PDB file of C-alpha atoms in Angstrom:
ATOM      1  CA  UNK X  29       0.000   0.000   0.000  1.00 85.00           C
ATOM      2  CA  UNK X  30       2.672   2.497   0.971  1.00 84.00           C
ATOM      3  CA  UNK X  31       4.911   1.776  -2.039  1.00 88.00           C
ATOM      4  CA  UNK X  32       1.881   2.162  -4.298  1.00 91.00           C
ATOM      5  CA  UNK X  33       1.109   5.559  -2.768  1.00 91.00           C
ATOM      6  CA  UNK X  34       4.749   6.561  -3.145  1.00 93.00           C
ATOM      7  CA  UNK X  35       4.830   5.662  -6.828  1.00 94.00           C
ATOM      8  CA  UNK X  36       1.559   7.446  -7.465  1.00 95.00           C
ATOM      9  CA  UNK X  37       2.656  10.700  -5.843  1.00 95.00           C
ATOM     10  CA  UNK X  38       6.126  10.426  -7.364  1.00 95.00           C
ATOM     11  CA  UNK X  39       4.574  10.173 -10.810  1.00 96.00           C
ATOM     12  CA  UNK X  40       2.325  13.182 -10.208  1.00 97.00           C
ATOM     13  CA  UNK X  41       5.286  15.183  -8.855  1.00 97.00           C
ATOM     14  CA  UNK X  42       7.374  14.353 -11.936  1.00 96.00           C
ATOM     15  CA  UNK X  43       4.536  15.255 -14.265  1.00 96.00           C
ATOM     16  CA  UNK X  44       3.992  18.568 -12.472  1.00 96.00           C
ATOM     17  CA  UNK X  45       7.725  19.349 -12.576  1.00 96.00           C
ATOM     18  CA  UNK X  46       7.890  18.713 -16.324  1.00 95.00           C
ATOM     19  CA  UNK X  47       4.870  20.934 -16.840  1.00 95.00           C
ATOM     20  CA  UNK X  48       6.529  23.696 -14.804  1.00 94.00           C
ATOM     21  CA  UNK X  49       9.311  23.974 -17.342  1.00 91.00           C
ATOM     22  CA  UNK X  50       7.100  23.503 -20.365  1.00 90.00           C
ATOM     23  CA  UNK X  51       4.128  25.827 -19.896  1.00 91.00           C
ATOM     24  CA  UNK X  52       4.278  29.379 -21.210  1.00 88.00           C
ATOM     25  CA  UNK X  53       2.159  31.258 -18.718  1.00 89.00           C
ATOM     26  CA  UNK X  54       4.126  31.881 -15.496  1.00 91.00           C
ATOM     27  CA  UNK X  55       0.998  31.666 -13.341  1.00 92.00           C
ATOM     28  CA  UNK X  56       0.350  28.136 -14.641  1.00 93.00           C
ATOM     29  CA  UNK X  57       3.981  27.252 -13.938  1.00 94.00           C
ATOM     30  CA  UNK X  58       3.627  28.496 -10.367  1.00 95.00           C
ATOM     31  CA  UNK X  59       0.479  26.439  -9.818  1.00 95.00           C
ATOM     32  CA  UNK X  60       2.125  23.291 -11.139  1.00 96.00           C
ATOM     33  CA  UNK X  61       5.060  23.948  -8.853  1.00 96.00           C
ATOM     34  CA  UNK X  62       2.626  24.116  -5.929  1.00 96.00           C
ATOM     35  CA  UNK X  63       1.225  20.746  -7.036  1.00 96.00           C
ATOM     36  CA  UNK X  64       4.741  19.282  -7.147  1.00 96.00           C
ATOM     37  CA  UNK X  65       5.430  20.604  -3.655  1.00 96.00           C
ATOM     38  CA  UNK X  66       2.207  19.095  -2.310  1.00 96.00           C
ATOM     39  CA  UNK X  67       3.122  15.712  -3.775  1.00 96.00           C
ATOM     40  CA  UNK X  68       6.553  16.000  -2.183  1.00 96.00           C
ATOM     41  CA  UNK X  69       4.915  16.784   1.160  1.00 96.00           C
ATOM     42  CA  UNK X  70       2.898  13.565   0.912  1.00 95.00           C
ATOM     43  CA  UNK X  71       6.119  11.670   0.154  1.00 95.00           C
ATOM     44  CA  UNK X  72       7.669  13.219   3.280  1.00 94.00           C
ATOM     45  CA  UNK X  73       4.689  11.909   5.235  1.00 92.00           C
ATOM     46  CA  UNK X  74       5.238   8.440   3.801  1.00 92.00           C
ATOM     47  CA  UNK X  75       8.879   8.663   4.873  1.00 89.00           C
ATOM     48  CA  UNK X  76       7.869   9.336   8.464  1.00 87.00           C
ATOM     49  CA  UNK X  77       8.665  13.054   8.574  1.00 90.00           C
ATOM     50  CA  UNK X  78       5.265  14.444   9.479  1.00 90.00           C
ATOM     51  CA  UNK X  79       6.515  17.663  11.037  1.00 93.00           C
ATOM     52  CA  UNK X  80       8.621  18.412   7.978  1.00 94.00           C
ATOM     53  CA  UNK X  81       5.644  17.670   5.729  1.00 95.00           C
ATOM     54  CA  UNK X  82       3.472  20.182   7.574  1.00 95.00           C
ATOM     55  CA  UNK X  83       6.196  22.813   7.652  1.00 95.00           C
ATOM     56  CA  UNK X  84       6.876  22.194   3.948  1.00 96.00           C
ATOM     57  CA  UNK X  85       3.278  22.952   3.059  1.00 96.00           C
ATOM     58  CA  UNK X  86       3.097  25.989   5.320  1.00 95.00           C
ATOM     59  CA  UNK X  87       6.381  27.572   4.218  1.00 94.00           C
ATOM     60  CA  UNK X  88       6.694  26.581   0.580  1.00 93.00           C
ATOM     61  CA  UNK X  89       3.147  26.287  -0.715  1.00 92.00           C
ATOM     62  CA  UNK X  90       1.746  28.757   1.774  1.00 93.00           C
ATOM     63  CA  UNK X  91       4.319  31.520   1.834  1.00 93.00           C
ATOM     64  CA  UNK X  92       6.937  31.266  -0.906  1.00 95.00           C
ATOM     65  CA  UNK X  93       4.623  30.379  -3.786  1.00 94.00           C
ATOM     66  CA  UNK X  94       2.095  32.977  -2.672  1.00 95.00           C
ATOM     67  CA  UNK X  95       4.929  35.513  -2.803  1.00 94.00           C
ATOM     68  CA  UNK X  96       5.793  34.304  -6.300  1.00 94.00           C
ATOM     69  CA  UNK X  97       2.199  34.715  -7.411  1.00 94.00           C
ATOM     70  CA  UNK X  98       2.038  38.177  -5.887  1.00 92.00           C
ATOM     71  CA  UNK X  99       5.099  39.256  -7.838  1.00 92.00           C
ATOM     72  CA  UNK X 100       3.883  37.672 -11.084  1.00 91.00           C
ATOM     73  CA  UNK X 101       0.560  39.407 -10.852  1.00 90.00           C
ATOM     74  CA  UNK X 102       2.121  42.655  -9.663  1.00 87.00           C
ATOM     75  CA  UNK X 103       4.336  42.847 -12.711  1.00 85.00           C
ATOM     76  CA  UNK X 104       1.347  42.117 -14.914  1.00 73.00           C
ATOM     77  CA  UNK X 105       3.259  41.048 -17.977  1.00 71.00           C
ATOM     78  CA  UNK X 106       1.493  40.626 -21.235  1.00 64.00           C
ATOM     79  CA  UNK X 107       1.969  37.176 -22.586  1.00 61.00           C
ATOM     80  CA  UNK X 108       5.440  36.783 -24.013  1.00 63.00           C
ATOM     81  CA  UNK X 109       5.707  35.453 -27.520  1.00 60.00           C
ATOM     82  CA  UNK X 110       8.602  33.149 -26.710  1.00 67.00           C
ATOM     83  CA  UNK X 111       8.932  31.275 -23.469  1.00 69.00           C
ATOM     84  CA  UNK X 112      12.124  29.307 -24.026  1.00 72.00           C
ATOM     85  CA  UNK X 113      15.481  30.274 -25.451  1.00 71.00           C
ATOM     86  CA  UNK X 114      15.781  30.868 -29.130  1.00 71.00           C
ATOM     87  CA  UNK X 115      17.211  28.136 -31.265  1.00 75.00           C
ATOM     88  CA  UNK X 116      17.078  24.395 -31.209  1.00 79.00           C
ATOM     89  CA  UNK X 117      20.762  24.152 -30.325  1.00 82.00           C
ATOM     90  CA  UNK X 118      20.295  25.453 -26.800  1.00 82.00           C
ATOM     91  CA  UNK X 119      17.340  23.179 -26.126  1.00 83.00           C
ATOM     92  CA  UNK X 120      19.235  20.140 -27.318  1.00 86.00           C
ATOM     93  CA  UNK X 121      22.317  21.165 -25.366  1.00 87.00           C
ATOM     94  CA  UNK X 122      20.180  21.561 -22.260  1.00 86.00           C
ATOM     95  CA  UNK X 123      18.615  18.133 -22.792  1.00 87.00           C
ATOM     96  CA  UNK X 124      22.046  16.552 -23.281  1.00 89.00           C
ATOM     97  CA  UNK X 125      23.426  18.232 -20.186  1.00 89.00           C
ATOM     98  CA  UNK X 126      20.346  17.082 -18.293  1.00 88.00           C
ATOM     99  CA  UNK X 127      20.933  13.480 -19.326  1.00 89.00           C
ATOM    100  CA  UNK X 128      24.597  13.681 -18.331  1.00 89.00           C
ATOM    101  CA  UNK X 129      23.723  15.246 -14.980  1.00 88.00           C
ATOM    102  CA  UNK X 130      21.101  12.583 -14.374  1.00 86.00           C
ATOM    103  CA  UNK X 131      23.671   9.901 -15.109  1.00 87.00           C
ATOM    104  CA  UNK X 132      26.126  11.465 -12.691  1.00 86.00           C
ATOM    105  CA  UNK X 133      23.618  11.875  -9.872  1.00 83.00           C
ATOM    106  CA  UNK X 134      21.968   8.481 -10.330  1.00 80.00           C
ATOM    107  CA  UNK X 135      25.395   6.861 -10.503  1.00 82.00           C
ATOM    108  CA  UNK X 136      26.307   8.555  -7.246  1.00 80.00           C
ATOM    109  CA  UNK X 137      23.121   7.153  -5.739  1.00 75.00           C
ATOM    110  CA  UNK X 138      24.068   3.672  -6.873  1.00 71.00           C
ATOM    111  CA  UNK X 139      27.583   3.934  -5.504  1.00 70.00           C
ATOM    112  CA  UNK X 140      26.488   5.049  -2.056  1.00 68.00           C
ATOM    113  CA  UNK X 141      27.161   2.738   0.817  1.00 60.00           C
ATOM    114  CA  UNK X 142      25.821   4.403   3.884  1.00 56.00           C
ATOM    115  CA  UNK X 143      26.872   2.964   7.238  1.00 54.00           C
ATOM    116  CA  UNK X 144      23.970   2.473   9.577  1.00 50.00           C
ATOM    117  CA  UNK X 145      24.171   4.856  12.529  1.00 49.00           C
ATOM    118  CA  UNK X 146      21.588   4.462  15.191  1.00 41.00           C
ATOM    119  CA  UNK X 147      21.954   7.929  16.645  1.00 43.00           C
ATOM    120  CA  UNK X 148      18.772   9.786  17.267  1.00 44.00           C
ATOM    121  CA  UNK X 149      15.407   8.759  18.618  1.00 43.00           C
ATOM    122  CA  UNK X 150      12.834   7.680  16.135  1.00 50.00           C
ATOM    123  CA  UNK X 151      10.598   5.230  17.904  1.00 54.00           C
ATOM    124  CA  UNK X 152       9.168   6.441  21.184  1.00 56.00           C
ATOM    125  CA  UNK X 153       8.726  10.173  20.790  1.00 68.00           C
ATOM    126  CA  UNK X 154       6.896  11.643  17.879  1.00 81.00           C
ATOM    127  CA  UNK X 155       8.626  13.467  15.091  1.00 83.00           C
ATOM    128  CA  UNK X 156       7.952  17.012  16.292  1.00 88.00           C
ATOM    129  CA  UNK X 157       9.302  16.408  19.774  1.00 88.00           C
ATOM    130  CA  UNK X 158      12.432  14.715  18.473  1.00 87.00           C
ATOM    131  CA  UNK X 159      13.152  17.494  15.984  1.00 90.00           C
ATOM    132  CA  UNK X 160      12.569  20.092  18.685  1.00 90.00           C
ATOM    133  CA  UNK X 161      15.073  18.349  20.939  1.00 89.00           C
ATOM    134  CA  UNK X 162      17.668  18.451  18.184  1.00 88.00           C
ATOM    135  CA  UNK X 163      16.870  21.952  16.991  1.00 90.00           C
ATOM    136  CA  UNK X 164      17.031  23.598  20.403  1.00 91.00           C
ATOM    137  CA  UNK X 165      19.767  21.392  21.738  1.00 89.00           C
ATOM    138  CA  UNK X 166      22.504  20.435  19.390  1.00 90.00           C
ATOM    139  CA  UNK X 167      21.654  22.842  16.573  1.00 92.00           C
ATOM    140  CA  UNK X 168      20.882  25.923  18.605  1.00 94.00           C
ATOM    141  CA  UNK X 169      23.607  28.042  17.021  1.00 95.00           C
ATOM    142  CA  UNK X 170      22.448  27.399  13.418  1.00 94.00           C
ATOM    143  CA  UNK X 171      18.932  28.157  14.549  1.00 94.00           C
ATOM    144  CA  UNK X 172      19.928  31.571  15.874  1.00 95.00           C
ATOM    145  CA  UNK X 173      22.006  32.280  12.797  1.00 95.00           C
ATOM    146  CA  UNK X 174      18.943  31.468  10.687  1.00 95.00           C
ATOM    147  CA  UNK X 175      17.061  34.200  12.491  1.00 95.00           C
ATOM    148  CA  UNK X 176      19.839  36.640  11.560  1.00 96.00           C
ATOM    149  CA  UNK X 177      19.539  35.450   7.937  1.00 96.00           C
ATOM    150  CA  UNK X 178      15.841  36.245   7.995  1.00 95.00           C
ATOM    151  CA  UNK X 179      16.553  39.684   9.424  1.00 96.00           C
ATOM    152  CA  UNK X 180      19.052  40.347   6.642  1.00 95.00           C
ATOM    153  CA  UNK X 181      16.488  39.183   4.085  1.00 94.00           C
ATOM    154  CA  UNK X 182      13.881  41.590   5.438  1.00 94.00           C
ATOM    155  CA  UNK X 183      16.300  44.510   5.376  1.00 94.00           C
ATOM    156  CA  UNK X 184      17.455  43.555   1.892  1.00 92.00           C
ATOM    157  CA  UNK X 185      13.925  43.360   0.571  1.00 90.00           C
ATOM    158  CA  UNK X 186      13.059  46.789   1.932  1.00 91.00           C
ATOM    159  CA  UNK X 187      16.231  48.333   0.534  1.00 91.00           C
ATOM    160  CA  UNK X 188      15.862  46.705  -2.885  1.00 88.00           C
ATOM    161  CA  UNK X 189      12.425  48.059  -3.665  1.00 80.00           C
ATOM    162  CA  UNK X 190      12.867  51.568  -2.419  1.00 83.00           C
ATOM    163  CA  UNK X 191      12.703  54.141  -5.170  1.00 77.00           C
ATOM    164  CA  UNK X 192      15.366  56.368  -3.706  1.00 75.00           C
ATOM    165  CA  UNK X 193      17.665  55.281  -0.929  1.00 66.00           C
TER     166      UNK X 193
ATOM    167  CA  UNK B   2       7.884   0.809   3.331  1.00 76.00           C
ATOM    168  CA  UNK B   3       8.929   3.413   0.842  1.00 82.00           C
ATOM    169  CA  UNK B   4      11.624   2.177  -1.582  1.00 85.00           C
ATOM    170  CA  UNK B   5      14.480   4.488  -0.606  1.00 85.00           C
ATOM    171  CA  UNK B   6      16.628   4.093  -3.684  1.00 84.00           C
ATOM    172  CA  UNK B   7      13.689   4.918  -5.912  1.00 87.00           C
ATOM    173  CA  UNK B   8      13.033   8.001  -3.815  1.00 90.00           C
ATOM    174  CA  UNK B   9      16.636   9.097  -4.337  1.00 89.00           C
ATOM    175  CA  UNK B  10      16.263   8.588  -8.067  1.00 89.00           C
ATOM    176  CA  UNK B  11      13.076  10.672  -7.957  1.00 92.00           C
ATOM    177  CA  UNK B  12      15.009  13.442  -6.230  1.00 93.00           C
ATOM    178  CA  UNK B  13      17.737  13.207  -8.871  1.00 92.00           C
ATOM    179  CA  UNK B  14      15.227  13.453 -11.717  1.00 93.00           C
ATOM    180  CA  UNK B  15      13.489  16.420 -10.089  1.00 95.00           C
ATOM    181  CA  UNK B  16      16.850  18.150  -9.684  1.00 94.00           C
ATOM    182  CA  UNK B  17      17.705  17.588 -13.323  1.00 93.00           C
ATOM    183  CA  UNK B  18      14.289  18.847 -14.439  1.00 94.00           C
ATOM    184  CA  UNK B  19      14.901  22.004 -12.427  1.00 94.00           C
ATOM    185  CA  UNK B  20      18.374  22.417 -13.903  1.00 93.00           C
ATOM    186  CA  UNK B  21      17.094  22.012 -17.466  1.00 93.00           C
ATOM    187  CA  UNK B  22      14.369  24.548 -16.672  1.00 93.00           C
ATOM    188  CA  UNK B  23      16.985  27.054 -15.532  1.00 92.00           C
ATOM    189  CA  UNK B  24      18.756  26.579 -18.844  1.00 89.00           C
ATOM    190  CA  UNK B  25      15.900  26.882 -21.241  1.00 90.00           C
ATOM    191  CA  UNK B  26      13.383  29.299 -19.772  1.00 90.00           C
ATOM    192  CA  UNK B  27      13.561  33.011 -20.506  1.00 88.00           C
ATOM    193  CA  UNK B  28      11.252  34.500 -17.928  1.00 90.00           C
ATOM    194  CA  UNK B  29      13.306  35.368 -14.845  1.00 91.00           C
ATOM    195  CA  UNK B  30      10.532  34.392 -12.447  1.00 93.00           C
ATOM    196  CA  UNK B  31      10.152  30.948 -14.028  1.00 93.00           C
ATOM    197  CA  UNK B  32      13.933  30.481 -13.764  1.00 94.00           C
ATOM    198  CA  UNK B  33      13.608  31.254 -10.091  1.00 94.00           C
ATOM    199  CA  UNK B  34      10.788  28.730  -9.755  1.00 95.00           C
ATOM    200  CA  UNK B  35      13.014  26.060 -11.273  1.00 96.00           C
ATOM    201  CA  UNK B  36      15.656  26.915  -8.674  1.00 96.00           C
ATOM    202  CA  UNK B  37      13.023  26.307  -5.993  1.00 96.00           C
ATOM    203  CA  UNK B  38      12.289  22.958  -7.634  1.00 96.00           C
ATOM    204  CA  UNK B  39      15.969  22.047  -7.314  1.00 96.00           C
ATOM    205  CA  UNK B  40      15.899  22.996  -3.646  1.00 96.00           C
ATOM    206  CA  UNK B  41      12.883  20.758  -3.136  1.00 96.00           C
ATOM    207  CA  UNK B  42      14.720  17.857  -4.735  1.00 96.00           C
ATOM    208  CA  UNK B  43      17.607  18.403  -2.326  1.00 95.00           C
ATOM    209  CA  UNK B  44      15.157  18.439   0.587  1.00 96.00           C
ATOM    210  CA  UNK B  45      13.773  15.095  -0.535  1.00 96.00           C
ATOM    211  CA  UNK B  46      17.311  13.693  -0.688  1.00 93.00           C
ATOM    212  CA  UNK B  47      18.009  14.862   2.859  1.00 94.00           C
ATOM    213  CA  UNK B  48      14.841  13.290   4.226  1.00 94.00           C
ATOM    214  CA  UNK B  49      15.443   9.988   2.444  1.00 92.00           C
ATOM    215  CA  UNK B  50      18.961   9.919   3.865  1.00 90.00           C
ATOM    216  CA  UNK B  51      17.614  10.714   7.318  1.00 90.00           C
ATOM    217  CA  UNK B  52      15.386   7.674   6.994  1.00 88.00           C
ATOM    218  CA  UNK B  53      18.215   5.532   5.700  1.00 86.00           C
ATOM    219  CA  UNK B  54      20.669   6.134   8.529  1.00 84.00           C
ATOM    220  CA  UNK B  55      17.941   6.407  11.204  1.00 85.00           C
ATOM    221  CA  UNK B  56      19.085   9.856  12.236  1.00 85.00           C
ATOM    222  CA  UNK B  57      17.036  13.021  12.457  1.00 88.00           C
ATOM    223  CA  UNK B  58      19.864  15.351  11.477  1.00 90.00           C
ATOM    224  CA  UNK B  59      18.690  15.292   7.880  1.00 91.00           C
ATOM    225  CA  UNK B  60      15.291  16.614   8.847  1.00 92.00           C
ATOM    226  CA  UNK B  61      16.826  19.457  10.863  1.00 94.00           C
ATOM    227  CA  UNK B  62      18.945  20.377   7.859  1.00 94.00           C
ATOM    228  CA  UNK B  63      15.769  20.428   5.763  1.00 95.00           C
ATOM    229  CA  UNK B  64      14.335  23.005   8.170  1.00 94.00           C
ATOM    230  CA  UNK B  65      17.357  25.200   7.652  1.00 95.00           C
ATOM    231  CA  UNK B  66      17.239  24.747   3.884  1.00 95.00           C
ATOM    232  CA  UNK B  67      13.596  25.818   3.867  1.00 95.00           C
ATOM    233  CA  UNK B  68      14.340  28.921   5.882  1.00 95.00           C
ATOM    234  CA  UNK B  69      17.230  29.928   3.671  1.00 95.00           C
ATOM    235  CA  UNK B  70      15.106  29.233   0.588  1.00 95.00           C
ATOM    236  CA  UNK B  71      12.442  31.580   1.932  1.00 94.00           C
ATOM    237  CA  UNK B  72      15.015  34.320   2.543  1.00 95.00           C
ATOM    238  CA  UNK B  73      16.465  33.736  -0.922  1.00 94.00           C
ATOM    239  CA  UNK B  74      13.015  33.927  -2.509  1.00 94.00           C
ATOM    240  CA  UNK B  75      12.398  37.259  -0.858  1.00 93.00           C
ATOM    241  CA  UNK B  76      15.687  38.782  -1.976  1.00 94.00           C
ATOM    242  CA  UNK B  77      15.508  37.250  -5.451  1.00 94.00           C
ATOM    243  CA  UNK B  78      12.032  38.570  -6.079  1.00 93.00           C
ATOM    244  CA  UNK B  79      13.123  41.989  -4.795  1.00 92.00           C
ATOM    245  CA  UNK B  80      15.950  41.923  -7.323  1.00 92.00           C
ATOM    246  CA  UNK B  81      13.519  40.940 -10.067  1.00 91.00           C
ATOM    247  CA  UNK B  82      11.186  43.772  -9.131  1.00 90.00           C
ATOM    248  CA  UNK B  83      14.024  46.297  -9.191  1.00 89.00           C
ATOM    249  CA  UNK B  84      15.154  44.851 -12.526  1.00 88.00           C
ATOM    250  CA  UNK B  85      11.701  45.221 -14.008  1.00 89.00           C
ATOM    251  CA  UNK B  86      11.454  48.754 -12.754  1.00 87.00           C
ATOM    252  CA  UNK B  87      14.693  49.727 -14.474  1.00 86.00           C
ATOM    253  CA  UNK B  88      14.642  47.694 -17.672  1.00 84.00           C
ATOM    254  CA  UNK B  89      10.906  47.082 -18.195  1.00 84.00           C
ATOM    255  CA  UNK B  90      11.618  43.504 -19.229  1.00 83.00           C
ATOM    256  CA  UNK B  91      11.996  40.172 -17.466  1.00 84.00           C
ATOM    257  CA  UNK B  92      13.541  38.392 -20.399  1.00 85.00           C
ATOM    258  CA  UNK B  93      16.893  37.004 -19.330  1.00 84.00           C
ATOM    259  CA  UNK B  94      18.138  37.106 -22.888  1.00 81.00           C
ATOM    260  CA  UNK B  95      17.722  40.867 -23.009  1.00 82.00           C
ATOM    261  CA  UNK B  96      19.494  41.577 -19.738  1.00 82.00           C
ATOM    262  CA  UNK B  97      22.982  41.313 -21.121  1.00 81.00           C
ATOM    263  CA  UNK B  98      24.759  44.531 -20.153  1.00 81.00           C
ATOM    264  CA  UNK B  99      27.468  42.576 -18.339  1.00 80.00           C
ATOM    265  CA  UNK B 100      28.402  40.566 -21.410  1.00 79.00           C
ATOM    266  CA  UNK B 101      31.757  41.353 -22.914  1.00 73.00           C
TER     267      UNK B 101
END
């Protein structure tokens, strides 16, 4: 049952990703990207990461893609006549590079031999509590630095869209 | 359970689809969306690896990746807005002032 669900949502995610790079209208591309992210969130659930699945939907589909759609509709472009680069050469070169990259990455997957490390808790506590213990314990410094990153992003966004500094 | 190697291959294919999208699309916002697709593929890889070695460090890294991706989306879209305001186009083929 679970492998069947995984294959189903993996297929839908792949289809949505291909349609993101194929469709002309950027709003349609954004919506297909949201669909791909939702399918990925279900796959996270199947992998036992329920907190990450919820946070994925809230942050990515709920905040980042909404921001994308705001900007797309704010700029209000008329439909462009050409969506992809000019010339068949670049498309074929991109496809060839994609195949080579896929070979490299899939080969790396096949060559992996991961040693089993039974480090953190998985069984007794639920996912949220375990992640919270790690995030506020061992990874407290990266957590605080992330808050500084967000502050820098806010300041940068305000500075970038000001008309005169 | 979920076949982990197939999930890694899915992440690889999603990454490559995002990379090809960055190459061939001309709208700057769609290029940015393909970058987000690549980041999602990397997140999937981290979570599959977290399941494989029975450690939750991968999931904590995914939290940090998501936060940095949000910050990057904000700044990137601010850059795109400023670009549109100055050049009135979002076509990456026409923004070539830095070419030699």
